Coordinates of C-alpha atoms in Angstrom, one line a residue:
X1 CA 90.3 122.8 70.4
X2 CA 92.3 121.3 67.9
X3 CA 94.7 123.1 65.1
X4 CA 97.2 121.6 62.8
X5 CA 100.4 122.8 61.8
X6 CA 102.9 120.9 60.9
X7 CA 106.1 121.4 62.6
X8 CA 107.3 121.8 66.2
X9 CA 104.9 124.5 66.9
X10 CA 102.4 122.0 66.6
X11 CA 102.7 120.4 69.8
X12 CA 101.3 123.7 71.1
X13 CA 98.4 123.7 68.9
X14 CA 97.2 120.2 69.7
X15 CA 98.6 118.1 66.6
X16 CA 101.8 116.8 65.8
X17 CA 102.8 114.5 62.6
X18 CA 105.5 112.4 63.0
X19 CA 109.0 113.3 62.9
X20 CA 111.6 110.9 62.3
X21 CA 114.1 113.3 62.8
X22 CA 113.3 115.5 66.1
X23 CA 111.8 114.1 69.1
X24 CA 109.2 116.6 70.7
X25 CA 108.9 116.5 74.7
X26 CA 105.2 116.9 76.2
X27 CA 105.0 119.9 78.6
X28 CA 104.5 123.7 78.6
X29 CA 101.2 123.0 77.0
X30 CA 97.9 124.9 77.4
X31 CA 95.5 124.1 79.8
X32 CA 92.8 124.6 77.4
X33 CA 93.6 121.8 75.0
X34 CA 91.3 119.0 74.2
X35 CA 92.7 116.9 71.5
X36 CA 96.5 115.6 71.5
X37 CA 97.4 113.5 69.0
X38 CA 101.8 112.4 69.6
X39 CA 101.6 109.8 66.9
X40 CA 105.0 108.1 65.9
X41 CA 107.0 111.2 68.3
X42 CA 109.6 108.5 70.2
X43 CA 107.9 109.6 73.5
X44 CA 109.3 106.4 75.8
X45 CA 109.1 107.7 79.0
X46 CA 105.9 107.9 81.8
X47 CA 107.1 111.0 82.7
X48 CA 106.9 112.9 79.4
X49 CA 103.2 111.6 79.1
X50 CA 102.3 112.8 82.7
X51 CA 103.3 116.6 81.8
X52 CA 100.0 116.3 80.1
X53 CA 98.3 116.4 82.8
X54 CA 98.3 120.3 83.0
X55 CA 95.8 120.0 80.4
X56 CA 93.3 119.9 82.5
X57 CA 90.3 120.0 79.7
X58 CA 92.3 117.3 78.0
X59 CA 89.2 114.4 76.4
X60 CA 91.1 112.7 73.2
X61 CA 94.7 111.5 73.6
X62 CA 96.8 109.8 71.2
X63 CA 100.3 108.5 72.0
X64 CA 100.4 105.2 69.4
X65 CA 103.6 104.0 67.6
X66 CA 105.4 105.8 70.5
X67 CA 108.0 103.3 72.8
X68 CA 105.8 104.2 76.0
X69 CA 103.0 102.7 74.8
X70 CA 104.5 99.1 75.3
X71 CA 105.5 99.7 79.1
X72 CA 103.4 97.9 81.6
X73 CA 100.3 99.9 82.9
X74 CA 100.5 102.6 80.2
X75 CA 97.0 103.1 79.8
X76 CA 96.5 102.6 83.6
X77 CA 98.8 104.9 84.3
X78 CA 97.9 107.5 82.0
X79 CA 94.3 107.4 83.1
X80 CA 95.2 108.6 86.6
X81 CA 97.2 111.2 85.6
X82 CA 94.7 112.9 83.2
X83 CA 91.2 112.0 84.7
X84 CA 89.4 114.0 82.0
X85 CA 90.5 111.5 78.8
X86 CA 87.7 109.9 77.0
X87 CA 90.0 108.1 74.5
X88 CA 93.2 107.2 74.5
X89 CA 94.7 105.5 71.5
X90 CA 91.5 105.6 69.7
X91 CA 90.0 103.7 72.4
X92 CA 87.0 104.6 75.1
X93 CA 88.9 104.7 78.6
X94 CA 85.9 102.5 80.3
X95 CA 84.5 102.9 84.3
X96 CA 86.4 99.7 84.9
X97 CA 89.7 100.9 83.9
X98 CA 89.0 104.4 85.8
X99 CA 88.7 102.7 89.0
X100 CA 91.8 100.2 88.2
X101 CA 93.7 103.2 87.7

């Protein structure tokens, strides 16, 4: 499901609005989740994305206006490590890109 909340606790209820001010880390997150959306958060790692892949029910991610989103093979990358997205960054992850990844 998907909640929001604004604030830090958001990040455990699915929805986060940006934050100039605090950077939230991925991770620790329920298993049952099916909507992220990490808009504007200054996530710039891989590594911080790939702690979503606990959530293993996980079908709409969004991660844009974040500095990991301009590293090479983002949306490759992020594709393996969460094989149940449908959409990432408001766009259909596609049978091509499934088996690139």
């Amino acid at each position: 499901g998907q909640l929001h909340q604004p604030g830090p606790a958001d990040l455990h209820r699915g929805h986060q609005q940006p934050h100039k001010d605090h950077q939230h880390r991925p991770g620790g997150l329920s298993a049952h989740l099916e909507n992220i959306f990490l808009m504007n958060n200054k996530i710039s790692e891989l590594q911080e994305v790939a702690k979503l892949a606990t959530c293993k029910k996980l079908q709409r991610l969004v991660l844009t206006n974040n500095l990991v989103t301009e590293l090479p093979n983002y949306r490759l990358f992020v594709i393996a490590k969460i094989p149940s997205l449908r959409i990432l960054d408001f766009g259909k992850v596609t049978a091509s890109e499934r088996k690139q990844a």
